[in-house]
PDB file of C-alpha atoms in Angstrom:
ATOM      1  CA  MET A   1      17.283  29.915   6.945  1.00 50.00           C
ATOM      2  CA  THR A   2      16.138  26.311   7.846  1.00 63.00           C
ATOM      3  CA  ALA A   3      12.495  25.781   8.692  1.00 81.00           C
ATOM      4  CA  THR A   4      11.505  25.185  12.221  1.00 92.00           C
ATOM      5  CA  ILE A   5      10.459  21.521  12.983  1.00 95.00           C
ATOM      6  CA  SER A   6       7.310  21.205  15.024  1.00 96.00           C
ATOM      7  CA  VAL A   7       7.297  18.208  17.328  1.00 97.00           C
ATOM      8  CA  PHE A   8       4.470  16.466  19.158  1.00 97.00           C
ATOM      9  CA  LEU A   9       4.954  14.166  22.119  1.00 96.00           C
ATOM     10  CA  ALA A  10       2.728  11.441  23.537  1.00 96.00           C
ATOM     11  CA  ASP A  11       3.780   9.784  26.795  1.00 94.00           C
ATOM     12  CA  ASP A  12       1.944   9.041  30.010  1.00 93.00           C
ATOM     13  CA  ASP A  13       4.838  10.291  32.245  1.00 92.00           C
ATOM     14  CA  ASP A  14       4.257  14.076  32.783  1.00 93.00           C
ATOM     15  CA  ARG A  15       7.860  14.519  34.023  1.00 93.00           C
ATOM     16  CA  PHE A  16       9.164  12.898  30.913  1.00 93.00           C
ATOM     17  CA  ARG A  17       6.939  15.224  28.751  1.00 94.00           C
ATOM     18  CA  GLY A  18       8.272  18.114  30.685  1.00 94.00           C
ATOM     19  CA  VAL A  19      11.909  17.244  29.881  1.00 94.00           C
ATOM     20  CA  TYR A  20      11.149  16.967  26.150  1.00 94.00           C
ATOM     21  CA  ARG A  21       9.027  20.137  26.138  1.00 94.00           C
ATOM     22  CA  LYS A  22      11.996  22.048  27.489  1.00 95.00           C
ATOM     23  CA  LEU A  23      14.416  20.417  25.080  1.00 95.00           C
ATOM     24  CA  PHE A  24      12.359  21.292  21.991  1.00 96.00           C
ATOM     25  CA  ASP A  25      11.308  24.762  23.161  1.00 93.00           C
ATOM     26  CA  ARG A  26      14.907  25.698  24.020  1.00 94.00           C
ATOM     27  CA  THR A  27      16.598  24.293  20.949  1.00 95.00           C
ATOM     28  CA  PRO A  28      16.810  26.600  17.856  1.00 94.00           C
ATOM     29  CA  GLY A  29      15.105  25.066  14.871  1.00 95.00           C
ATOM     30  CA  PHE A  30      12.501  23.203  16.888  1.00 96.00           C
ATOM     31  CA  ARG A  31       8.998  24.066  18.299  1.00 95.00           C
ATOM     32  CA  PHE A  32       7.061  21.939  20.788  1.00 96.00           C
ATOM     33  CA  ALA A  33       3.640  21.566  19.090  1.00 95.00           C
ATOM     34  CA  GLY A  34       1.690  19.734  21.734  1.00 95.00           C
ATOM     35  CA  GLU A  35       1.524  16.723  23.981  1.00 96.00           C
ATOM     36  CA  ALA A  36      -0.824  13.907  25.085  1.00 95.00           C
ATOM     37  CA  ALA A  37      -0.787  11.190  27.818  1.00 94.00           C
ATOM     38  CA  ASP A  38      -2.586   8.467  25.802  1.00 93.00           C
ATOM     39  CA  GLY A  39      -2.792   7.184  22.256  1.00 92.00           C
ATOM     40  CA  GLU A  40      -6.296   8.186  21.608  1.00 92.00           C
ATOM     41  CA  THR A  41      -5.673  11.899  22.433  1.00 94.00           C
ATOM     42  CA  ALA A  42      -2.383  11.761  20.496  1.00 94.00           C
ATOM     43  CA  ALA A  43      -4.100  10.491  17.369  1.00 93.00           C
ATOM     44  CA  ARG A  44      -6.746  13.222  17.509  1.00 94.00           C
ATOM     45  CA  LEU A  45      -4.279  16.037  18.287  1.00 95.00           C
ATOM     46  CA  VAL A  46      -1.673  15.024  15.740  1.00 95.00           C
ATOM     47  CA  GLY A  47      -4.398  14.800  13.160  1.00 92.00           C
ATOM     48  CA  ALA A  48      -5.574  18.271  14.009  1.00 93.00           C
ATOM     49  CA  LEU A  49      -2.176  19.990  14.620  1.00 94.00           C
ATOM     50  CA  LYS A  50      -0.198  18.225  11.829  1.00 94.00           C
ATOM     51  CA  PRO A  51       3.225  18.588  13.423  1.00 96.00           C
ATOM     52  CA  ALA A  52       6.316  17.749  11.304  1.00 95.00           C
ATOM     53  CA  ALA A  53       7.156  14.971  13.717  1.00 95.00           C
ATOM     54  CA  ALA A  54       5.430  12.963  16.465  1.00 96.00           C
ATOM     55  CA  LEU A  55       7.128  11.017  19.207  1.00 96.00           C
ATOM     56  CA  LEU A  56       4.783   8.305  20.428  1.00 94.00           C
ATOM     57  CA  ASP A  57       5.391   6.085  23.514  1.00 91.00           C
ATOM     58  CA  VAL A  58       4.744   2.519  22.574  1.00 87.00           C
ATOM     59  CA  GLN A  59       3.030   1.687  25.825  1.00 85.00           C
ATOM     60  CA  MET A  60       0.511   3.979  27.426  1.00 87.00           C
ATOM     61  CA  PRO A  61      -2.780   3.425  29.380  1.00 83.00           C
ATOM     62  CA  GLY A  62      -5.780   2.915  27.200  1.00 83.00           C
ATOM     63  CA  ALA A  63      -4.933   3.423  23.516  1.00 84.00           C
ATOM     64  CA  SER A  64      -1.211   2.665  22.988  1.00 87.00           C
ATOM     65  CA  GLY A  65       1.303   4.541  20.897  1.00 89.00           C
ATOM     66  CA  LEU A  66       1.065   1.758  18.361  1.00 88.00           C
ATOM     67  CA  GLU A  67      -2.744   2.147  18.113  1.00 90.00           C
ATOM     68  CA  ALA A  68      -2.171   5.859  17.563  1.00 92.00           C
ATOM     69  CA  ALA A  69       0.255   5.046  14.821  1.00 90.00           C
ATOM     70  CA  ARG A  70      -2.202   2.685  13.210  1.00 89.00           C
ATOM     71  CA  ARG A  71      -4.813   5.470  13.013  1.00 89.00           C
ATOM     72  CA  LEU A  72      -2.385   8.193  11.876  1.00 89.00           C
ATOM     73  CA  LEU A  73       0.065   6.722   9.448  1.00 85.00           C
ATOM     74  CA  PRO A  74      -2.288   5.898   6.509  1.00 82.00           C
ATOM     75  CA  ASP A  75      -3.334   9.514   6.245  1.00 82.00           C
ATOM     76  CA  THR A  76      -0.714  11.839   7.668  1.00 85.00           C
ATOM     77  CA  THR A  77       2.387  13.581   6.541  1.00 89.00           C
ATOM     78  CA  THR A  78       3.669  13.616  10.139  1.00 93.00           C
ATOM     79  CA  LYS A  79       6.807  11.556  10.588  1.00 92.00           C
ATOM     80  CA  VAL A  80       6.335   9.201  13.526  1.00 92.00           C
ATOM     81  CA  ILE A  81       9.068   8.043  15.874  1.00 92.00           C
ATOM     82  CA  MET A  82       8.146   5.351  18.430  1.00 88.00           C
ATOM     83  CA  LEU A  83       9.514   5.644  21.987  1.00 87.00           C
ATOM     84  CA  THR A  84      10.040   2.716  24.373  1.00 80.00           C
ATOM     85  CA  THR A  85      12.053   1.770  27.391  1.00 74.00           C
ATOM     86  CA  PHE A  86      12.607  -1.708  25.883  1.00 63.00           C
ATOM     87  CA  ASP A  87      15.737  -2.419  23.955  1.00 56.00           C
ATOM     88  CA  LEU A  88      14.391  -5.018  21.582  1.00 49.00           C
ATOM     89  CA  ASP A  89      10.953  -6.567  21.261  1.00 55.00           C
ATOM     90  CA  GLU A  90       8.144  -7.131  18.874  1.00 63.00           C
ATOM     91  CA  TYR A  91       7.066  -3.543  19.107  1.00 70.00           C
ATOM     92  CA  VAL A  92      10.082  -2.443  17.056  1.00 70.00           C
ATOM     93  CA  TYR A  93       9.079  -4.633  14.105  1.00 70.00           C
ATOM     94  CA  GLU A  94       5.455  -3.740  14.258  1.00 74.00           C
ATOM     95  CA  ALA A  95       6.160  -0.018  14.459  1.00 76.00           C
ATOM     96  CA  LEU A  96       8.289  -0.138  11.395  1.00 75.00           C
ATOM     97  CA  THR A  97       5.729  -2.278   9.369  1.00 76.00           C
ATOM     98  CA  LEU A  98       3.072   0.219  10.264  1.00 79.00           C
ATOM     99  CA  GLY A  99       5.195   2.945   8.480  1.00 82.00           C
ATOM    100  CA  ALA A 100       6.906   4.664  11.414  1.00 85.00           C
ATOM    101  CA  SER A 101      10.029   6.505  10.410  1.00 85.00           C
ATOM    102  CA  GLY A 102      12.067   5.508  13.393  1.00 82.00           C
ATOM    103  CA  PHE A 103      12.415   3.937  16.791  1.00 82.00           C
ATOM    104  CA  LEU A 104      14.077   5.647  19.780  1.00 82.00           C
ATOM    105  CA  LEU A 105      14.865   4.333  23.246  1.00 80.00           C
ATOM    106  CA  LYS A 106      13.541   6.640  26.052  1.00 82.00           C
ATOM    107  CA  ASN A 107      16.946   6.865  27.610  1.00 82.00           C
ATOM    108  CA  ALA A 108      18.435   8.424  24.453  1.00 83.00           C
ATOM    109  CA  SER A 109      20.495  11.579  25.107  1.00 87.00           C
ATOM    110  CA  PRO A 110      19.088  15.033  24.071  1.00 91.00           C
ATOM    111  CA  PRO A 111      21.540  15.150  21.076  1.00 90.00           C
ATOM    112  CA  GLU A 112      20.319  11.656  19.968  1.00 87.00           C
ATOM    113  CA  VAL A 113      16.693  12.761  20.162  1.00 91.00           C
ATOM    114  CA  LEU A 114      17.303  15.969  18.182  1.00 93.00           C
ATOM    115  CA  HIS A 115      19.278  13.977  15.631  1.00 89.00           C
ATOM    116  CA  ALA A 116      16.525  11.440  15.265  1.00 88.00           C
ATOM    117  CA  VAL A 117      13.894  14.125  14.634  1.00 93.00           C
ATOM    118  CA  ARG A 118      16.106  15.955  12.118  1.00 92.00           C
ATOM    119  CA  THR A 119      16.789  12.679  10.365  1.00 85.00           C
ATOM    120  CA  VAL A 120      13.130  11.660   9.900  1.00 88.00           C
ATOM    121  CA  HIS A 121      12.188  15.175   9.030  1.00 89.00           C
ATOM    122  CA  ALA A 122      14.692  15.031   6.169  1.00 85.00           C
ATOM    123  CA  GLY A 123      12.918  11.959   4.850  1.00 82.00           C
ATOM    124  CA  HIS A 124      15.161   9.150   6.201  1.00 77.00           C
ATOM    125  CA  ALA A 125      14.657   6.355   8.758  1.00 74.00           C
ATOM    126  CA  MET A 126      16.554   6.954  11.976  1.00 76.00           C
ATOM    127  CA  LEU A 127      17.465   3.408  13.018  1.00 70.00           C
ATOM    128  CA  ALA A 128      21.233   3.124  13.195  1.00 53.00           C
ATOM    129  CA  PRO A 129      22.660   0.133  11.299  1.00 54.00           C
ATOM    130  CA  GLU A 130      23.740  -1.468  14.590  1.00 52.00           C
ATOM    131  CA  ILE A 131      20.177  -1.243  15.985  1.00 59.00           C
ATOM    132  CA  THR A 132      18.785  -2.741  12.724  1.00 62.00           C
ATOM    133  CA  ALA A 133      21.317  -5.599  12.959  1.00 60.00           C
ATOM    134  CA  ARG A 134      20.295  -6.413  16.555  1.00 61.00           C
ATOM    135  CA  LEU A 135      16.621  -6.288  15.666  1.00 64.00           C
ATOM    136  CA  MET A 136      17.043  -8.704  12.819  1.00 59.00           C
ATOM    137  CA  ARG A 137      19.181 -11.062  14.880  1.00 61.00           C
ATOM    138  CA  GLN A 138      16.498 -11.069  17.560  1.00 61.00           C
ATOM    139  CA  PHE A 139      13.687 -11.994  15.261  1.00 56.00           C
ATOM    140  CA  ALA A 140      15.099 -13.933  12.349  1.00 54.00           C
ATOM    141  CA  PRO A 141      15.424 -17.349  14.232  1.00 51.00           C
ATOM    142  CA  ARG A 142      11.688 -17.191  15.077  1.00 52.00           C
ATOM    143  CA  ARG A 143      10.536 -17.156  11.480  1.00 50.00           C
ATOM    144  CA  PRO A 144      10.130 -20.468   9.636  1.00 48.00           C
ATOM    145  CA  GLU A 145      12.504 -20.811   6.846  1.00 50.00           C
ATOM    146  CA  ARG A 146      10.896 -20.262   3.459  1.00 49.00           C
ATOM    147  CA  ARG A 147      11.853 -19.350  -0.043  1.00 51.00           C
ATOM    148  CA  HIS A 148      12.506 -15.598  -0.543  1.00 47.00           C
ATOM    149  CA  ALA A 149       9.561 -14.174  -2.366  1.00 47.00           C
ATOM    150  CA  PHE A 150      11.755 -12.436  -4.970  1.00 54.00           C
ATOM    151  CA  ALA A 151      14.204 -15.285  -5.561  1.00 50.00           C
ATOM    152  CA  GLY A 152      14.597 -15.956  -9.259  1.00 48.00           C
ATOM    153  CA  GLN A 153      12.361 -13.099 -10.145  1.00 51.00           C
ATOM    154  CA  VAL A 154      13.438  -9.621  -9.018  1.00 63.00           C
ATOM    155  CA  LEU A 155      16.647  -9.989  -7.174  1.00 73.00           C
ATOM    156  CA  SER A 156      19.836 -11.392  -8.569  1.00 79.00           C
ATOM    157  CA  ALA A 157      22.156 -13.483  -6.466  1.00 82.00           C
ATOM    158  CA  ARG A 158      24.505 -10.496  -5.853  1.00 88.00           C
ATOM    159  CA  GLU A 159      21.529  -8.268  -4.892  1.00 85.00           C
ATOM    160  CA  THR A 160      20.411 -10.884  -2.500  1.00 82.00           C
ATOM    161  CA  GLU A 161      23.825 -10.874  -0.928  1.00 87.00           C
ATOM    162  CA  VAL A 162      23.794  -7.091  -0.570  1.00 89.00           C
ATOM    163  CA  ILE A 163      20.339  -6.988   1.011  1.00 84.00           C
ATOM    164  CA  ARG A 164      21.405  -9.750   3.525  1.00 82.00           C
ATOM    165  CA  TYR A 165      24.325  -7.587   4.582  1.00 84.00           C
ATOM    166  CA  VAL A 166      22.139  -4.484   4.907  1.00 82.00           C
ATOM    167  CA  ALA A 167      19.867  -6.424   7.136  1.00 75.00           C
ATOM    168  CA  ARG A 168      22.809  -7.305   9.393  1.00 73.00           C
ATOM    169  CA  GLY A 169      23.787  -3.699   9.806  1.00 71.00           C
ATOM    170  CA  TYR A 170      26.803  -3.564   7.525  1.00 79.00           C
ATOM    171  CA  SER A 171      27.809  -0.131   6.139  1.00 79.00           C
ATOM    172  CA  ASN A 172      28.327   0.418   2.425  1.00 85.00           C
ATOM    173  CA  GLN A 173      32.089   0.193   2.960  1.00 87.00           C
ATOM    174  CA  GLN A 174      31.841  -3.066   4.904  1.00 87.00           C
ATOM    175  CA  ILE A 175      29.594  -4.561   2.235  1.00 90.00           C
ATOM    176  CA  ALA A 176      32.050  -3.505  -0.414  1.00 91.00           C
ATOM    177  CA  ASP A 177      34.919  -5.114   1.486  1.00 92.00           C
ATOM    178  CA  GLU A 178      33.008  -8.325   2.001  1.00 91.00           C
ATOM    179  CA  LEU A 179      32.003  -8.722  -1.643  1.00 92.00           C
ATOM    180  CA  THR A 180      35.082  -7.165  -3.163  1.00 92.00           C
ATOM    181  CA  LEU A 181      33.154  -4.326  -4.811  1.00 92.00           C
ATOM    182  CA  SER A 182      33.623  -0.537  -4.891  1.00 92.00           C
ATOM    183  CA  VAL A 183      31.416   1.507  -2.565  1.00 89.00           C
ATOM    184  CA  GLU A 184      29.828   3.186  -5.563  1.00 91.00           C
ATOM    185  CA  THR A 185      28.854  -0.242  -6.902  1.00 92.00           C
ATOM    186  CA  VAL A 186      27.250  -1.088  -3.594  1.00 91.00           C
ATOM    187  CA  ARG A 187      25.311   2.230  -3.721  1.00 88.00           C
ATOM    188  CA  THR A 188      24.242   1.343  -7.287  1.00 90.00           C
ATOM    189  CA  TYR A 189      22.877  -2.005  -6.072  1.00 89.00           C
ATOM    190  CA  LEU A 190      21.054  -0.240  -3.210  1.00 87.00           C
ATOM    191  CA  ARG A 191      19.438   2.299  -5.467  1.00 86.00           C
ATOM    192  CA  ARG A 192      18.275  -0.439  -7.902  1.00 85.00           C
ATOM    193  CA  MET A 193      16.741  -2.453  -5.044  1.00 84.00           C
ATOM    194  CA  PHE A 194      15.024   0.602  -3.546  1.00 82.00           C
ATOM    195  CA  ALA A 195      13.358   1.082  -6.890  1.00 81.00           C
ATOM    196  CA  LYS A 196      12.588  -2.622  -7.388  1.00 79.00           C
ATOM    197  CA  LEU A 197      11.118  -3.223  -4.030  1.00 78.00           C
ATOM    198  CA  ASP A 198       9.476   0.221  -3.568  1.00 77.00           C
ATOM    199  CA  VAL A 199      11.316   1.113  -0.374  1.00 77.00           C
ATOM    200  CA  ASN A 200      12.835   4.397   0.552  1.00 73.00           C
ATOM    201  CA  ASP A 201      15.710   3.479   2.987  1.00 74.00           C
ATOM    202  CA  ARG A 202      17.909   0.819   4.415  1.00 76.00           C
ATOM    203  CA  THR A 203      15.745   0.163   7.472  1.00 73.00           C
ATOM    204  CA  HIS A 204      12.697  -0.811   5.417  1.00 75.00           C
ATOM    205  CA  LEU A 205      14.932  -2.893   3.105  1.00 78.00           C
ATOM    206  CA  ALA A 206      16.094  -4.701   6.206  1.00 76.00           C
ATOM    207  CA  VAL A 207      12.466  -5.268   7.311  1.00 73.00           C
ATOM    208  CA  LEU A 208      11.661  -6.763   3.927  1.00 74.00           C
ATOM    209  CA  ALA A 209      14.766  -9.070   4.266  1.00 74.00           C
ATOM    210  CA  TYR A 210      13.372 -10.257   7.619  1.00 71.00           C
ATOM    211  CA  GLU A 211       9.913 -10.828   6.190  1.00 69.00           C
ATOM    212  CA  ALA A 212      11.360 -12.819   3.315  1.00 70.00           C
ATOM    213  CA  GLY A 213      13.496 -14.989   5.566  1.00 67.00           C
ATOM    214  CA  LEU A 214      16.705 -13.681   3.961  1.00 65.00           C
ATOM    215  CA  LEU A 215      18.682 -13.813   7.249  1.00 59.00           C
ATOM    216  CA  HIS A 216      18.713 -17.562   7.100  1.00 55.00           C
ATOM    217  CA  GLU A 217      21.699 -18.536   5.098  1.00 51.00           C
ATOM    218  CA  PRO A 218      20.990 -20.928   2.133  1.00 47.00           C
ATOM    219  CA  ARG A 219      21.839 -24.531   2.930  1.00 39.00           C
TER     220      ARG A 219
END
């Protein structure tokens, strides 16, 4: 029998909390662990209750969800998913760099919400490749071009190509097609880069690519 996933929710809209409360209470395999209307209360309760996952609204009166994430993530085993009404903005990048496991739009359907929680509970990031690609396209032009921090040291030219495609949201099959490789070879490159760069999933590999300026094609 699979373990029940306890979920905490922080959002300043009581009707929104009510919808999520019913969703988790009525879905087998989930338990609604608690709720808060501001980031300060959320950080305190999540620290005390230690739920498996916490959904934190990015913007709340007083302490925001991001502030709650800053307080929680260094010392918690709770998987954090940030919630927002905005499609793409700086909050997405900041949430991921803080160590959040995912990012979910507040208009996500109930199946999408449940899938996101199951995904992060299993130890994976929940950003779909398409969302990752849109995020990177949004922010890459704002960064000054600079030499990739790992160029000539850790990453080979082929590894750099693979990580660039990951950051653009390509699937393993699409990367294999673009580079004329087998899918298993692509998986091998990814496992090698996860180990070299000390990341656990494709989303954080994409964040690293953004930080390193890899989305700018070499001239």
